[in-house]
Short mmCIF file of C-alpha atoms in Angstrom, two decimals:
data_model
loop_
_atom_site.label_atom_id
_atom_site.label_comp_id
_atom_site.label_asym_id
_atom_site.label_seq_id
_atom_site.Cartn_x
_atom_site.Cartn_y
_atom_site.Cartn_z
CA MET A 193 89.00 88.42 -1.14
CA GLN A 194 89.72 91.41 -1.24
CA LEU A 195 88.50 93.72 1.06
CA TYR A 196 88.38 97.72 0.00
CA SER A 197 88.19 100.06 3.80
CA PHE A 198 89.49 103.16 5.31
CA PHE A 199 90.93 102.57 8.47
CA ASN A 200 88.48 105.38 10.07
CA SER A 201 85.20 104.72 8.34
CA SER A 202 82.43 103.06 10.85
CA THR A 203 81.10 100.85 8.33
CA SER A 204 84.05 99.39 7.20
CA TYR A 205 85.35 98.59 10.90
CA ARG A 206 81.67 96.24 11.30
CA VAL A 207 83.32 94.15 8.09
CA ARG A 208 86.76 94.28 9.78
CA ILE A 209 85.05 92.57 12.71
CA ALA A 210 83.11 90.46 10.84
CA LEU A 211 86.29 89.04 8.38
CA ARG A 212 87.84 88.84 12.14
CA LEU A 213 85.23 86.69 13.74
CA LYS A 214 85.19 84.07 10.97
CA GLY A 215 88.61 83.73 10.10
CA VAL A 216 88.51 85.11 6.24
CA GLU A 217 91.59 85.55 5.06
CA HIS A 218 91.56 89.07 3.11
CA GLU A 219 93.76 90.86 1.25
CA TYR A 220 93.40 94.60 2.63
CA LEU A 221 93.26 97.53 0.58
CA GLY A 222 93.45 101.07 1.71
CA VAL A 223 90.40 103.35 -0.09
CA ASN A 224 91.05 107.15 1.44
CA ILE A 225 87.59 108.92 1.51
CA ARG A 226 89.04 112.05 2.91
CA THR A 227 90.80 112.84 -1.05
CA GLY A 228 87.61 111.44 -2.38
CA GLU A 229 89.33 107.87 -3.69
CA HIS A 230 85.82 106.33 -3.30
CA ARG A 231 84.31 108.74 -5.79
CA ALA A 232 86.75 107.84 -8.62
CA PRO A 233 85.65 106.43 -11.05
CA ASP A 234 87.33 103.10 -11.83
CA TYR A 235 86.59 102.05 -8.10
CA VAL A 236 82.64 103.41 -8.97
CA LYS A 237 82.49 101.14 -11.92
CA HIS A 238 84.32 98.05 -11.20
CA ILE A 239 84.65 97.83 -7.38
CA ASN A 240 81.52 99.26 -5.62
CA THR A 241 78.51 100.83 -7.77
CA SER A 242 77.55 102.84 -4.55
CA ALA A 243 80.99 105.12 -4.16
CA ALA A 244 81.47 104.15 -0.70
CA VAL A 245 83.35 101.97 1.56
CA PRO A 246 83.77 99.04 2.50
CA ALA A 247 82.79 96.44 -0.48
CA ILE A 248 84.16 92.74 -0.99
CA ALA A 249 85.57 91.42 -4.12
CA GLU A 250 85.80 87.49 -4.81
CA GLY A 251 86.66 86.59 -8.57
CA ASP A 252 83.98 88.08 -10.50
CA PHE A 253 81.71 89.50 -7.18
CA HIS A 254 81.94 92.41 -5.61
CA LEU A 255 79.22 93.96 -2.60
CA GLY A 256 79.29 96.84 -1.47
CA GLN A 257 77.00 97.79 1.86
CA SER A 258 78.15 96.83 5.31
CA LEU A 259 75.02 95.14 6.32
CA ALA A 260 74.64 93.44 3.26
CA ILE A 261 78.14 92.24 3.01
CA ILE A 262 77.99 90.96 6.59
CA ASP A 263 75.07 89.29 5.56
CA TRP A 264 76.45 88.09 2.78
CA LEU A 265 79.43 86.52 4.79
CA ASP A 266 76.94 84.80 6.64
CA ALA A 267 75.99 82.50 4.29
CA ARG A 268 79.20 81.86 2.48
CA TYR A 269 81.46 81.77 5.79
CA PRO A 270 78.65 80.66 8.43
CA GLU A 271 80.98 79.93 11.29
CA PRO A 272 80.65 81.46 13.96
CA ARG A 273 76.97 82.55 12.19
CA LEU A 274 76.57 86.47 13.10
CA ILE A 275 72.56 86.70 12.36
CA PRO A 276 70.94 84.13 13.84
CA ALA A 277 68.49 82.16 11.96
CA GLU A 278 65.88 81.80 14.83
CA PRO A 279 62.70 84.81 13.29
CA GLN A 280 62.72 86.24 16.89
CA ALA A 281 66.59 86.08 17.98
CA ARG A 282 67.15 87.36 14.35
CA ALA A 283 64.49 90.12 14.61
CA ARG A 284 66.23 91.34 18.24
CA VAL A 285 69.79 91.58 16.21
CA LEU A 286 68.61 92.92 13.46
CA GLU A 287 66.36 95.71 14.96
CA LEU A 288 69.57 96.92 16.87
CA ALA A 289 72.25 97.15 14.00
CA TYR A 290 69.30 98.95 12.17
CA LEU A 291 68.90 100.96 15.20
CA ILE A 292 72.71 102.02 14.45
CA GLY A 293 73.39 101.29 10.81
CA CYS A 294 70.11 103.43 9.92
CA ASP A 295 69.37 106.15 12.93
CA ILE A 296 72.29 107.09 14.60
CA HIS A 297 75.61 106.17 12.71
CA PRO A 298 74.13 107.72 8.47
CA VAL A 299 73.17 111.34 9.99
CA ASN A 300 76.48 111.43 11.68
CA ASN A 301 79.06 110.58 9.00
CA LEU A 302 81.64 112.15 7.30
CA ARG A 303 80.15 113.36 4.07
CA VAL A 304 77.40 114.74 6.27
CA LEU A 305 79.62 116.72 9.27
CA LYS A 306 81.29 118.26 5.99
CA TYR A 307 78.23 119.15 4.25
CA LEU A 308 77.42 120.63 7.79
CA GLN A 309 80.92 122.69 7.75
CA ASP A 310 80.90 123.26 3.65
CA VAL A 311 78.40 124.42 2.77
CA LEU A 312 76.11 125.34 5.94
CA ASP A 313 79.22 126.94 7.32
CA VAL A 314 78.22 126.24 11.10
CA THR A 315 80.65 126.57 13.90
CA PRO A 316 82.82 123.82 15.19
CA GLU A 317 80.76 123.85 18.01
CA GLN A 318 77.41 123.49 16.28
CA LYS A 319 78.72 120.57 14.63
CA SER A 320 79.69 119.11 18.04
CA ALA A 321 76.59 119.74 19.54
CA TRP A 322 75.08 117.85 16.90
CA TYR A 323 76.94 114.62 16.58
CA ARG A 324 76.14 114.66 20.17
CA HIS A 325 72.68 115.49 19.54
CA TRP A 326 72.10 112.42 17.14
CA ILE A 327 74.38 110.21 20.08
CA ALA A 328 72.47 111.02 22.73
CA GLU A 329 68.96 110.10 20.96
CA GLY A 330 70.31 106.85 19.52
CA MET A 331 72.36 105.52 22.30
CA ALA A 332 69.45 106.00 24.39
CA GLY A 333 67.17 103.91 22.40
CA VAL A 334 70.73 101.06 22.46
CA GLU A 335 70.52 100.83 26.24
CA ARG A 336 66.76 100.33 26.43
CA LEU A 337 66.70 97.35 23.85
CA LEU A 338 69.38 95.85 25.44
CA ALA A 339 68.15 96.05 28.99
CA GLN A 340 65.18 94.79 27.40
CA ALA A 341 67.54 91.75 25.93
CA ALA A 342 69.53 91.17 29.37
CA ARG A 343 66.60 90.04 30.69
CA SER A 344 66.68 87.50 28.87
CA HIS A 345 70.77 86.08 29.05
CA ASP A 346 73.83 87.26 31.23
CA GLY A 347 75.57 88.78 28.17
CA PRO A 348 78.56 89.50 28.13
CA TRP A 349 77.85 90.19 24.34
CA CYS A 350 74.58 92.00 23.05
CA PHE A 351 73.30 89.03 23.06
CA GLY A 352 74.39 86.43 25.07
CA ALA A 353 77.22 84.70 24.88
CA ALA A 354 78.48 85.26 21.41
CA PRO A 355 79.20 88.41 19.21
CA THR A 356 76.55 88.99 16.49
CA LEU A 357 75.95 91.39 14.09
CA ALA A 358 74.90 93.79 17.28
CA ASP A 359 77.99 94.13 18.64
CA CYS A 360 79.87 94.30 14.71
CA CYS A 361 78.26 97.55 14.33
CA LEU A 362 77.74 98.71 18.27
CA VAL A 363 81.41 98.63 18.79
CA PRO A 364 82.54 100.84 16.08
CA GLN A 365 79.80 103.76 16.39
CA ILE A 366 80.80 103.76 20.37
CA ALA A 367 85.04 104.16 19.08
CA ASN A 368 83.41 106.95 16.33
CA ALA A 369 82.11 108.63 19.68
CA LEU A 370 84.65 108.19 21.79
CA ARG A 371 87.31 109.95 19.20
CA MET A 372 84.56 112.72 18.66
CA GLY A 373 85.21 113.53 22.63
CA CYS A 374 80.59 112.04 23.86
CA ASP A 375 80.79 111.35 27.06
CA LEU A 376 79.20 107.88 27.37
CA SER A 377 79.31 106.54 30.65
CA ALA A 378 75.66 106.69 30.88
CA TYR A 379 75.05 104.30 28.17
CA GLU A 380 75.67 101.67 31.19
CA ARG A 381 75.12 98.32 29.08
CA SER A 382 76.39 99.62 25.46
CA MET A 383 80.10 100.37 27.67
CA ALA A 384 79.82 96.72 29.13
CA VAL A 385 79.74 94.95 25.84
CA TYR A 386 82.87 98.06 24.56
CA ARG A 387 84.85 96.85 27.39
CA HIS A 388 84.63 93.29 26.35
CA ALA A 389 84.99 93.57 22.80
CA SER A 390 88.44 95.49 23.17
CA GLU A 391 90.12 92.23 25.01
CA HIS A 392 88.60 90.15 22.27
CA PRO A 393 91.40 89.57 20.10
CA ALA A 394 89.14 89.51 16.16
CA PHE A 395 87.58 93.21 17.67
CA ALA A 396 90.91 94.23 18.67
CA ALA A 397 92.52 93.70 15.12
CA ALA A 398 89.77 95.37 13.31
CA GLU A 399 90.82 98.99 15.33
CA PRO A 400 90.98 101.87 13.38
CA GLN A 401 94.53 102.13 14.47
CA ARG A 402 95.91 98.85 13.21
CA GLN A 403 95.06 99.28 10.35
CA PRO A 404 97.73 99.81 7.02
CA ASP A 405 96.14 102.97 5.90
CA TYR A 406 95.93 104.29 9.73
CA THR A 407 97.60 107.45 9.90
CA ALA A 408 97.76 109.80 12.78
CA MET B 220 48.57 91.94 14.06
CA GLN B 221 48.65 95.22 14.59
CA LEU B 222 50.99 97.63 12.32
CA TYR B 223 52.01 100.85 14.48
CA SER B 224 52.79 103.53 11.20
CA PHE B 225 52.22 107.47 10.45
CA PHE B 226 50.61 107.73 6.94
CA ASN B 227 53.77 110.03 6.00
CA SER B 228 56.55 108.17 6.95
CA SER B 229 58.97 106.42 4.73
CA THR B 230 59.62 103.64 6.66
CA SER B 231 55.93 103.17 7.45
CA TYR B 232 55.45 103.24 3.83
CA ARG B 233 58.00 100.03 3.18
CA VAL B 234 56.08 97.60 5.69
CA ARG B 235 52.96 98.57 4.56
CA ILE B 236 53.78 97.41 1.10
CA ALA B 237 55.26 94.12 2.78
CA LEU B 238 52.48 93.28 4.71
CA ARG B 239 49.71 94.03 1.58
CA LEU B 240 52.30 92.00 -0.96
CA LYS B 241 51.96 89.11 1.39
CA GLY B 242 48.03 90.06 2.62
CA VAL B 243 48.63 89.60 6.19
CA GLU B 244 45.48 90.57 8.33
CA HIS B 245 46.30 93.75 10.34
CA GLU B 246 44.88 96.39 12.71
CA TYR B 247 46.54 99.79 11.31
CA LEU B 248 46.71 101.79 14.44
CA GLY B 249 47.81 105.74 13.74
CA VAL B 250 51.08 107.44 15.09
CA ASN B 251 51.61 111.15 14.75
CA ILE B 252 55.08 111.55 14.69
CA ARG B 253 54.42 115.78 14.18
CA THR B 254 52.67 116.21 17.64
CA GLY B 255 55.40 113.62 19.17
CA GLU B 256 53.10 110.52 19.91
CA HIS B 257 56.29 107.93 19.24
CA ARG B 258 58.02 109.59 22.23
CA ALA B 259 55.00 108.94 24.55
CA PRO B 260 55.97 107.01 27.67
CA ASP B 261 54.37 104.59 27.26
CA TYR B 262 54.64 103.79 23.50
CA VAL B 263 58.42 103.39 24.14
CA LYS B 264 57.58 100.75 27.18
CA HIS B 265 55.45 98.87 25.38
CA ILE B 266 55.39 99.10 21.68
CA ASN B 267 58.50 100.53 20.41
CA THR B 268 61.01 100.84 22.48
CA SER B 269 63.29 102.79 19.89
CA ALA B 270 60.76 105.66 19.99
CA ALA B 271 59.50 105.82 16.82
CA VAL B 272 57.93 104.39 13.46
CA PRO B 273 57.05 101.70 12.35
CA ALA B 274 56.87 98.87 14.83
CA ILE B 275 54.38 95.80 14.39
CA ALA B 276 53.00 93.80 17.31
CA GLU B 277 51.73 89.97 17.46
CA GLY B 278 50.72 88.57 20.72
CA ASP B 279 53.48 89.56 23.41
CA PHE B 280 56.01 90.36 20.41
CA HIS B 281 57.30 93.80 19.67
CA LEU B 282 59.17 94.91 16.96
CA GLY B 283 60.91 98.21 15.70
CA GLN B 284 62.76 99.41 12.48
CA SER B 285 60.94 98.83 9.42
CA LEU B 286 63.76 96.22 7.92
CA ALA B 287 63.86 93.89 10.63
CA ILE B 288 60.18 93.82 10.38
CA ILE B 289 60.16 92.85 6.71
CA ASP B 290 62.73 90.49 7.67
CA TRP B 291 60.82 88.83 10.07
CA LEU B 292 57.86 89.14 8.04
CA ASP B 293 59.87 87.06 5.86
CA ALA B 294 60.15 84.13 7.66
CA ARG B 295 56.19 84.54 9.75
CA TYR B 296 54.77 84.98 6.21
CA PRO B 297 57.05 83.19 3.88
CA GLU B 298 54.50 84.37 0.79
CA PRO B 299 55.63 85.77 -1.51
CA ARG B 300 59.52 85.92 -0.28
CA LEU B 301 60.96 89.76 -0.54
CA ILE B 302 64.16 88.75 0.23
CA PRO B 303 65.45 86.06 -1.79
CA ALA B 304 67.46 82.40 -0.05
CA GLU B 305 70.00 82.15 -2.37
CA PRO B 306 73.25 84.59 -1.42
CA GLN B 307 74.56 86.66 -3.93
CA ALA B 308 70.52 87.24 -5.61
CA ARG B 309 70.20 88.24 -1.79
CA ALA B 310 73.58 89.96 -1.43
CA ARG B 311 71.71 92.08 -4.56
CA VAL B 312 68.29 93.03 -3.03
CA LEU B 313 69.88 93.69 0.47
CA GLU B 314 72.71 96.37 -1.24
CA LEU B 315 70.06 98.22 -2.92
CA ALA B 316 67.64 98.28 0.48
CA TYR B 317 70.72 99.40 2.54
CA LEU B 318 71.34 102.34 -0.08
CA ILE B 319 68.30 103.73 0.27
CA GLY B 320 67.34 102.58 4.09
CA CYS B 321 71.01 104.12 5.81
CA ASP B 322 72.58 106.25 2.97
CA ILE B 323 69.58 108.16 1.95
CA HIS B 324 66.83 107.87 3.67
CA PRO B 325 68.14 108.57 7.13
CA VAL B 326 69.85 111.94 6.37
CA ASN B 327 66.24 113.59 4.94
CA ASN B 328 63.64 112.11 7.82
CA LEU B 329 62.00 114.36 9.75
CA ARG B 330 64.09 115.10 12.57
CA VAL B 331 66.65 115.49 10.56
CA LEU B 332 64.63 118.27 8.63
CA LYS B 333 63.62 119.86 11.97
CA TYR B 334 66.40 120.32 13.81
CA LEU B 335 68.29 121.87 10.50
CA GLN B 336 65.42 124.32 10.43
CA ASP B 337 64.71 124.86 14.84
CA VAL B 338 67.95 124.33 15.90
CA LEU B 339 70.65 125.19 12.68
CA ASP B 340 68.10 128.09 11.92
CA VAL B 341 68.56 126.76 7.86
CA THR B 342 66.55 129.12 5.46
CA PRO B 343 63.88 127.00 3.50
CA GLU B 344 65.91 127.42 0.04
CA GLN B 345 68.98 125.16 2.59
CA LYS B 346 66.95 123.26 3.59
CA SER B 347 65.72 122.03 0.16
CA ALA B 348 68.94 122.30 -1.33
CA TRP B 349 70.32 119.45 1.65
CA TYR B 350 67.91 117.17 0.73
CA ARG B 351 67.94 117.81 -2.82
CA HIS B 352 71.75 116.78 -2.38
CA TRP B 353 71.27 114.23 -0.47
CA ILE B 354 68.98 112.96 -3.14
CA ALA B 355 70.70 113.81 -6.11
CA GLU B 356 73.75 111.38 -4.91
CA GLY B 357 71.89 108.56 -3.86
CA MET B 358 70.01 108.07 -6.63
CA ALA B 359 72.49 108.42 -8.78
CA GLY B 360 74.43 104.87 -6.86
CA VAL B 361 70.48 103.24 -6.84
CA GLU B 362 70.26 103.44 -10.97
CA ARG B 363 73.58 102.15 -11.15
CA LEU B 364 72.66 99.35 -9.33
CA LEU B 365 69.43 99.34 -11.54
CA ALA B 366 71.52 99.38 -14.87
CA GLN B 367 73.58 96.59 -13.08
CA ALA B 368 71.08 94.36 -12.42
CA ALA B 369 69.25 94.59 -15.91
CA ARG B 370 72.41 93.19 -17.45
CA SER B 371 70.64 89.68 -15.98
CA HIS B 372 66.73 90.65 -16.27
CA ASP B 373 64.34 92.37 -17.91
CA GLY B 374 62.48 93.58 -14.90
CA PRO B 375 59.72 95.31 -14.38
CA TRP B 376 60.78 95.63 -10.54
CA CYS B 377 63.70 96.14 -9.30
CA PHE B 378 65.74 92.19 -9.58
CA GLY B 379 62.96 91.51 -12.55
CA ALA B 380 59.49 89.74 -12.30
CA ALA B 381 58.44 89.70 -9.27
CA PRO B 382 59.00 92.21 -6.11
CA THR B 383 61.64 92.40 -3.01
CA LEU B 384 62.33 94.34 -0.25
CA ALA B 385 64.27 96.30 -2.91
CA ASP B 386 60.75 98.06 -4.14
CA CYS B 387 59.56 97.69 -0.55
CA CYS B 388 62.51 100.61 -0.03
CA LEU B 389 62.40 102.34 -3.41
CA VAL B 390 58.87 102.95 -3.84
CA PRO B 391 58.35 105.20 -0.20
CA GLN B 392 61.92 107.16 -1.48
CA ILE B 393 60.80 108.08 -4.38
CA ALA B 394 56.82 108.89 -3.28
CA ASN B 395 59.04 111.65 -0.73
CA ALA B 396 61.24 112.54 -3.42
CA LEU B 397 58.46 113.90 -5.25
CA ARG B 398 56.18 115.51 -2.25
CA MET B 399 58.90 117.13 -1.61
CA GLY B 400 59.12 118.84 -5.06
CA CYS B 401 62.43 117.03 -6.36
CA ASP B 402 63.05 116.30 -10.25
CA LEU B 403 63.49 113.10 -11.02
CA SER B 404 63.27 112.36 -14.58
CA ALA B 405 67.00 111.77 -14.89
CA TYR B 406 66.53 108.50 -12.98
CA GLU B 407 64.95 106.55 -15.35
CA ARG B 408 65.39 103.51 -14.08
CA SER B 409 63.96 103.96 -11.13
CA MET B 410 61.03 105.80 -12.19
CA ALA B 411 59.73 103.34 -14.35
CA VAL B 412 60.18 100.54 -11.45
CA TYR B 413 57.60 103.24 -9.08
CA ARG B 414 55.52 103.79 -12.23
CA HIS B 415 55.25 100.02 -12.45
CA ALA B 416 54.62 99.97 -8.79
CA SER B 417 51.88 102.85 -8.15
CA GLU B 418 49.49 100.06 -10.81
CA HIS B 419 49.85 97.75 -8.25
CA PRO B 420 47.75 96.39 -5.60
CA ALA B 421 49.34 96.62 -2.71
CA PHE B 422 51.38 99.08 -3.32
CA ALA B 423 48.90 101.18 -4.16
CA ALA B 424 46.54 100.48 -0.76
CA ALA B 425 50.02 101.49 0.93
CA GLU B 426 50.12 104.88 0.09
CA PRO B 427 50.50 107.95 2.34
CA GLN B 428 46.62 109.59 0.64
CA ARG B 429 45.39 105.25 1.34
CA GLN B 430 45.59 105.60 5.30
CA PRO B 431 43.42 105.87 7.28
CA ASP B 432 45.45 108.60 9.71
CA TYR B 433 46.19 110.47 6.38
CA THR B 434 45.45 114.43 6.80
CA ALA B 435 46.33 116.83 3.78
#
């Protein structure tokens, strides 16, 4: 399998965690989204129709969208399962994953911040306030979901004793917010999951600074 | 079952389509996100922890996030299935759904447009250019995915003879863009799906102007 990834992309980071948790051997191919490699005609035509990272390839099969990739990995490499089969447990994991994947991450990713800066000409302070606003709004919801989940389990992961898709989404989102200088100390449950994950070899191996295309 | 929905919310519209396709009887409860009813403490505490629409309730079970709701409906009311079981077919449907649900919709929803206007003080022209920019970027990707899909089926839906989660996401996104005055004539495959859906009773019944909380 090939993984097309950019070290600093949170969505690539989600898939890196999933691949490591499942122990799937893969070739890492860096795609520099800062210089626009994800928009190169050959990449869009043959690798990822969505013109984005991450993408995976296995033989003739190519797939983009991090959440679709992790769903597919769960079918192709079922152990350990990252999205529960039981409908209500599954619903809770997906709800948290989508809160991050649909409500928090998209508004704060590189292309949006670039548009604010390059087209709307916002100041660095306005850009930073934008980022912090959506983090604060979204993370409050994440904390409420984790508090609700904690009524039926003791952690240390979002939904109990083993990591799920929710943790694959939460950890990169927190890492991203910390890199942007956000104070996340109020989000105690989220930070407890993040600290626990930092000690886990699969999560640690997926960190941006440990990728082959990392640059300081 | 109760559905908490706002007539003009694209994510509520996705769930309305899914409920109608499956013929699930439900009570429609309007939540006015323009006046902030989704942030009312009782709603956040008891109905939707994410402080958003849509949400569903069935007895003690409450769930937010449109894509998690449709996944749950597919388990609870399997006919007709909206997310295929076969891994590669499933991957294609999810990839398109996430392109819309993660890359297009979140950047252009009400709260983001409000922030641009109220906090960043952009002009109506800048707000409209922002909207059109993300539609153009995202819809180009949707068209490429539909072209790829069309190699293995003849339509009339995104992925063949029956509607899927992809259609539940595409139709509200197009309706939203048309309402915002976008010219979508270049997106021929997407518009063909949209026109076909407009004739389908489940899709028609889910349209904003046919909801009990509709106001002109």
